[in-house]
Amino acid sequence: STPHISAEMGDFAKTVLMPGDPCVPSSLPNLLQDVRQVTGVRGAGFTGTYEGRPISVMAAAWDASIGIYSYELFSFYGVENIIRIGSAGSYTEKAKLFDPVATGAVSESN
């Protein structure tokens, strides 16, 4: 357990979907099979399977929280991928409401 996540090593899948809205993780487990809640501190986190693959869902909550949660997930829970999901703004008129948009970031570890 860490100061911000009340889970044990192995509770999270290698891939975590991370919406910003703290209410979303409570609805996403409907898409997963064999779901179990793995944390309830500062928001709920769940782990289950999707098409046979382990996956976890945990809200990022507010701005600073995503930095704290992602650090703890990578450093203490063996998470390898965090995928931020949710709504976003756009700087182009070409994107229409409800269009899917993919973004990405790459970081190098030392």
mmCIF file with all atom_site columns, C-alpha atoms in Angstrom:
data_model
loop_
_atom_site.group_PDB
_atom_site.id
_atom_site.type_symbol
_atom_site.label_atom_id
_atom_site.label_alt_id
_atom_site.label_comp_id
_atom_site.label_asym_id
_atom_site.label_entity_id
_atom_site.label_seq_id
_atom_site.pdbx_PDB_ins_code
_atom_site.Cartn_x
_atom_site.Cartn_y
_atom_site.Cartn_z
_atom_site.occupancy
_atom_site.B_iso_or_equiv
_atom_site.pdbx_formal_charge
_atom_site.auth_seq_id
_atom_site.auth_comp_id
_atom_site.auth_asym_id
_atom_site.auth_atom_id
_atom_site.pdbx_PDB_model_num
ATOM 1   C CA . SER A 1 1   ? 0.000   0.000   0.000   1.00 0.00 ? 1   SER A CA 1
ATOM 2   C CA . THR A 1 2   ? 1.187   3.531   -0.768  1.00 0.00 ? 2   THR A CA 1
ATOM 3   C CA . PRO A 1 3   ? 0.069   6.858   0.729   1.00 0.00 ? 3   PRO A CA 1
ATOM 4   C CA . HIS A 1 4   ? -2.395  7.446   -2.129  1.00 0.00 ? 4   HIS A CA 1
ATOM 5   C CA . ILE A 1 5   ? -3.384  3.939   -3.278  1.00 0.00 ? 5   ILE A CA 1
ATOM 6   C CA . SER A 1 6   ? -4.605  1.241   -0.904  1.00 0.00 ? 6   SER A CA 1
ATOM 7   C CA . ALA A 1 7   ? -3.674  -1.804  -2.978  1.00 0.00 ? 7   ALA A CA 1
ATOM 8   C CA . GLU A 1 8   ? -1.105  -4.549  -2.831  1.00 0.00 ? 8   GLU A CA 1
ATOM 9   C CA . MET A 1 9   ? 1.524   -5.520  -5.408  1.00 0.00 ? 9   MET A CA 1
ATOM 10  C CA . GLY A 1 10  ? -0.200  -7.572  -8.096  1.00 0.00 ? 10  GLY A CA 1
ATOM 11  C CA . ASP A 1 11  ? -3.601  -5.908  -7.652  1.00 0.00 ? 11  ASP A CA 1
ATOM 12  C CA . PHE A 1 12  ? -3.144  -3.766  -10.773 1.00 0.00 ? 12  PHE A CA 1
ATOM 13  C CA . ALA A 1 13  ? -2.772  -5.072  -14.321 1.00 0.00 ? 13  ALA A CA 1
ATOM 14  C CA . LYS A 1 14  ? 0.228   -3.986  -16.407 1.00 0.00 ? 14  LYS A CA 1
ATOM 15  C CA . THR A 1 15  ? -2.114  -1.596  -18.264 1.00 0.00 ? 15  THR A CA 1
ATOM 16  C CA . VAL A 1 16  ? -4.254  0.976   -16.450 1.00 0.00 ? 16  VAL A CA 1
ATOM 17  C CA . LEU A 1 17  ? -6.953  3.095   -18.097 1.00 0.00 ? 17  LEU A CA 1
ATOM 18  C CA . MET A 1 18  ? -7.008  6.442   -16.324 1.00 0.00 ? 18  MET A CA 1
ATOM 19  C CA . PRO A 1 19  ? -10.014 8.735   -16.858 1.00 0.00 ? 19  PRO A CA 1
ATOM 20  C CA . GLY A 1 20  ? -9.959  12.168  -15.259 1.00 0.00 ? 20  GLY A CA 1
ATOM 21  C CA . ASP A 1 21  ? -13.498 11.976  -13.896 1.00 0.00 ? 21  ASP A CA 1
ATOM 22  C CA . PRO A 1 22  ? -13.509 10.102  -10.566 1.00 0.00 ? 22  PRO A CA 1
ATOM 23  C CA . CYS A 1 23  ? -17.029 8.770   -11.327 1.00 0.00 ? 23  CYS A CA 1
ATOM 24  C CA . VAL A 1 24  ? -15.993 6.973   -14.536 1.00 0.00 ? 24  VAL A CA 1
ATOM 25  C CA . PRO A 1 25  ? -14.183 3.971   -12.979 1.00 0.00 ? 25  PRO A CA 1
ATOM 26  C CA . SER A 1 26  ? -17.421 2.955   -11.283 1.00 0.00 ? 26  SER A CA 1
ATOM 27  C CA . SER A 1 27  ? -19.119 2.584   -14.682 1.00 0.00 ? 27  SER A CA 1
ATOM 28  C CA . LEU A 1 28  ? -16.231 1.084   -16.687 1.00 0.00 ? 28  LEU A CA 1
ATOM 29  C CA . PRO A 1 29  ? -16.149 -2.225  -14.793 1.00 0.00 ? 29  PRO A CA 1
ATOM 30  C CA . ASN A 1 30  ? -19.354 -3.092  -16.665 1.00 0.00 ? 30  ASN A CA 1
ATOM 31  C CA . LEU A 1 31  ? -17.096 -3.570  -19.702 1.00 0.00 ? 31  LEU A CA 1
ATOM 32  C CA . LEU A 1 32  ? -14.748 -5.914  -17.845 1.00 0.00 ? 32  LEU A CA 1
ATOM 33  C CA . GLN A 1 33  ? -15.116 -9.507  -16.700 1.00 0.00 ? 33  GLN A CA 1
ATOM 34  C CA . ASP A 1 34  ? -14.058 -10.907 -13.329 1.00 0.00 ? 34  ASP A CA 1
ATOM 35  C CA . VAL A 1 35  ? -13.927 -7.376  -11.892 1.00 0.00 ? 35  VAL A CA 1
ATOM 36  C CA . ARG A 1 36  ? -12.728 -6.642  -8.392  1.00 0.00 ? 36  ARG A CA 1
ATOM 37  C CA . GLN A 1 37  ? -12.159 -3.362  -6.613  1.00 0.00 ? 37  GLN A CA 1
ATOM 38  C CA . VAL A 1 38  ? -8.470  -3.005  -5.735  1.00 0.00 ? 38  VAL A CA 1
ATOM 39  C CA . THR A 1 39  ? -8.439  0.427   -4.097  1.00 0.00 ? 39  THR A CA 1
ATOM 40  C CA . GLY A 1 40  ? -10.882 2.869   -2.617  1.00 0.00 ? 40  GLY A CA 1
ATOM 41  C CA . VAL A 1 41  ? -8.570  5.601   -1.332  1.00 0.00 ? 41  VAL A CA 1
ATOM 42  C CA . ARG A 1 42  ? -9.178  8.966   -3.045  1.00 0.00 ? 42  ARG A CA 1
ATOM 43  C CA . GLY A 1 43  ? -11.238 7.232   -5.729  1.00 0.00 ? 43  GLY A CA 1
ATOM 44  C CA . ALA A 1 44  ? -11.981 3.702   -6.765  1.00 0.00 ? 44  ALA A CA 1
ATOM 45  C CA . GLY A 1 45  ? -9.731  1.442   -8.800  1.00 0.00 ? 45  GLY A CA 1
ATOM 46  C CA . PHE A 1 46  ? -10.757 -1.837  -10.412 1.00 0.00 ? 46  PHE A CA 1
ATOM 47  C CA . THR A 1 47  ? -9.009  -4.728  -12.109 1.00 0.00 ? 47  THR A CA 1
ATOM 48  C CA . GLY A 1 48  ? -10.604 -7.264  -14.423 1.00 0.00 ? 48  GLY A CA 1
ATOM 49  C CA . THR A 1 49  ? -10.186 -8.686  -17.886 1.00 0.00 ? 49  THR A CA 1
ATOM 50  C CA . TYR A 1 50  ? -11.192 -7.429  -21.309 1.00 0.00 ? 50  TYR A CA 1
ATOM 51  C CA . GLU A 1 51  ? -11.220 -10.038 -24.071 1.00 0.00 ? 51  GLU A CA 1
ATOM 52  C CA . GLY A 1 52  ? -9.098  -12.213 -21.789 1.00 0.00 ? 52  GLY A CA 1
ATOM 53  C CA . ARG A 1 53  ? -6.463  -9.541  -21.103 1.00 0.00 ? 53  ARG A CA 1
ATOM 54  C CA . PRO A 1 54  ? -5.941  -8.113  -17.605 1.00 0.00 ? 54  PRO A CA 1
ATOM 55  C CA . ILE A 1 55  ? -6.714  -4.406  -17.374 1.00 0.00 ? 55  ILE A CA 1
ATOM 56  C CA . SER A 1 56  ? -7.228  -1.925  -14.555 1.00 0.00 ? 56  SER A CA 1
ATOM 57  C CA . VAL A 1 57  ? -9.187  1.312   -14.332 1.00 0.00 ? 57  VAL A CA 1
ATOM 58  C CA . MET A 1 58  ? -8.424  4.123   -11.874 1.00 0.00 ? 58  MET A CA 1
ATOM 59  C CA . ALA A 1 59  ? -9.355  7.801   -12.026 1.00 0.00 ? 59  ALA A CA 1
ATOM 60  C CA . ALA A 1 60  ? -6.650  10.441  -12.236 1.00 0.00 ? 60  ALA A CA 1
ATOM 61  C CA . ALA A 1 61  ? -8.954  12.908  -10.447 1.00 0.00 ? 61  ALA A CA 1
ATOM 62  C CA . TRP A 1 62  ? -7.455  16.403  -10.548 1.00 0.00 ? 62  TRP A CA 1
ATOM 63  C CA . ASP A 1 63  ? -4.287  17.868  -12.072 1.00 0.00 ? 63  ASP A CA 1
ATOM 64  C CA . ALA A 1 64  ? -1.664  16.953  -9.479  1.00 0.00 ? 64  ALA A CA 1
ATOM 65  C CA . SER A 1 65  ? -3.215  13.566  -8.781  1.00 0.00 ? 65  SER A CA 1
ATOM 66  C CA . ILE A 1 66  ? -2.262  12.058  -12.143 1.00 0.00 ? 66  ILE A CA 1
ATOM 67  C CA . GLY A 1 67  ? 1.405   12.718  -11.356 1.00 0.00 ? 67  GLY A CA 1
ATOM 68  C CA . ILE A 1 68  ? 1.146   11.165  -7.915  1.00 0.00 ? 68  ILE A CA 1
ATOM 69  C CA . TYR A 1 69  ? -0.948  8.169   -9.002  1.00 0.00 ? 69  TYR A CA 1
ATOM 70  C CA . SER A 1 70  ? 1.113   7.416   -12.099 1.00 0.00 ? 70  SER A CA 1
ATOM 71  C CA . TYR A 1 71  ? 4.365   7.617   -10.107 1.00 0.00 ? 71  TYR A CA 1
ATOM 72  C CA . GLU A 1 72  ? 3.045   5.198   -7.501  1.00 0.00 ? 72  GLU A CA 1
ATOM 73  C CA . LEU A 1 73  ? 1.538   2.836   -10.098 1.00 0.00 ? 73  LEU A CA 1
ATOM 74  C CA . PHE A 1 74  ? 4.795   2.677   -12.083 1.00 0.00 ? 74  PHE A CA 1
ATOM 75  C CA . SER A 1 75  ? 7.114   2.583   -9.055  1.00 0.00 ? 75  SER A CA 1
ATOM 76  C CA . PHE A 1 76  ? 5.284   0.312   -6.609  1.00 0.00 ? 76  PHE A CA 1
ATOM 77  C CA . TYR A 1 77  ? 2.681   -1.729  -8.511  1.00 0.00 ? 77  TYR A CA 1
ATOM 78  C CA . GLY A 1 78  ? 4.493   -2.951  -11.631 1.00 0.00 ? 78  GLY A CA 1
ATOM 79  C CA . VAL A 1 79  ? 2.279   -0.999  -14.026 1.00 0.00 ? 79  VAL A CA 1
ATOM 80  C CA . GLU A 1 80  ? 3.854   -0.623  -17.476 1.00 0.00 ? 80  GLU A CA 1
ATOM 81  C CA . ASN A 1 81  ? 1.234   1.402   -19.396 1.00 0.00 ? 81  ASN A CA 1
ATOM 82  C CA . ILE A 1 82  ? -1.117  4.148   -18.314 1.00 0.00 ? 82  ILE A CA 1
ATOM 83  C CA . ILE A 1 83  ? -3.615  5.251   -20.927 1.00 0.00 ? 83  ILE A CA 1
ATOM 84  C CA . ARG A 1 84  ? -5.385  8.535   -20.187 1.00 0.00 ? 84  ARG A CA 1
ATOM 85  C CA . ILE A 1 85  ? -8.962  8.296   -21.415 1.00 0.00 ? 85  ILE A CA 1
ATOM 86  C CA . GLY A 1 86  ? -11.794 10.783  -21.367 1.00 0.00 ? 86  GLY A CA 1
ATOM 87  C CA . SER A 1 87  ? -12.932 14.002  -22.917 1.00 0.00 ? 87  SER A CA 1
ATOM 88  C CA . ALA A 1 88  ? -10.612 16.644  -24.309 1.00 0.00 ? 88  ALA A CA 1
ATOM 89  C CA . GLY A 1 89  ? -10.663 20.012  -26.023 1.00 0.00 ? 89  GLY A CA 1
ATOM 90  C CA . SER A 1 90  ? -9.579  20.733  -29.572 1.00 0.00 ? 90  SER A CA 1
ATOM 91  C CA . TYR A 1 91  ? -7.733  23.474  -31.402 1.00 0.00 ? 91  TYR A CA 1
ATOM 92  C CA . THR A 1 92  ? -9.123  22.604  -34.824 1.00 0.00 ? 92  THR A CA 1
ATOM 93  C CA . GLU A 1 93  ? -12.535 23.099  -36.376 1.00 0.00 ? 93  GLU A CA 1
ATOM 94  C CA . LYS A 1 94  ? -12.072 19.796  -38.232 1.00 0.00 ? 94  LYS A CA 1
ATOM 95  C CA . ALA A 1 95  ? -12.747 17.810  -35.060 1.00 0.00 ? 95  ALA A CA 1
ATOM 96  C CA . LYS A 1 96  ? -16.452 17.435  -34.407 1.00 0.00 ? 96  LYS A CA 1
ATOM 97  C CA . LEU A 1 97  ? -18.189 16.615  -31.147 1.00 0.00 ? 97  LEU A CA 1
ATOM 98  C CA . PHE A 1 98  ? -17.740 12.912  -30.264 1.00 0.00 ? 98  PHE A CA 1
ATOM 99  C CA . ASP A 1 99  ? -14.910 12.368  -32.797 1.00 0.00 ? 99  ASP A CA 1
ATOM 100 C CA . PRO A 1 100 ? -12.326 9.966   -31.355 1.00 0.00 ? 100 PRO A CA 1
ATOM 101 C CA . VAL A 1 101 ? -8.929  11.601  -30.906 1.00 0.00 ? 101 VAL A CA 1
ATOM 102 C CA . ALA A 1 102 ? -5.669  9.833   -30.137 1.00 0.00 ? 102 ALA A CA 1
ATOM 103 C CA . THR A 1 103 ? -2.767  11.625  -28.507 1.00 0.00 ? 103 THR A CA 1
ATOM 104 C CA . GLY A 1 104 ? 0.473   10.335  -27.160 1.00 0.00 ? 104 GLY A CA 1
ATOM 105 C CA . ALA A 1 105 ? 3.595   11.106  -25.244 1.00 0.00 ? 105 ALA A CA 1
ATOM 106 C CA . VAL A 1 106 ? 6.907   9.316   -25.015 1.00 0.00 ? 106 VAL A CA 1
ATOM 107 C CA . SER A 1 107 ? 9.247   9.501   -22.085 1.00 0.00 ? 107 SER A CA 1
ATOM 108 C CA . GLU A 1 108 ? 12.700  8.060   -21.644 1.00 0.00 ? 108 GLU A CA 1
ATOM 109 C CA . SER A 1 109 ? 13.700  6.426   -18.415 1.00 0.00 ? 109 SER A CA 1
ATOM 110 C CA . ASN A 1 110 ? 17.185  6.991   -17.111 1.00 0.00 ? 110 ASN A CA 1
#
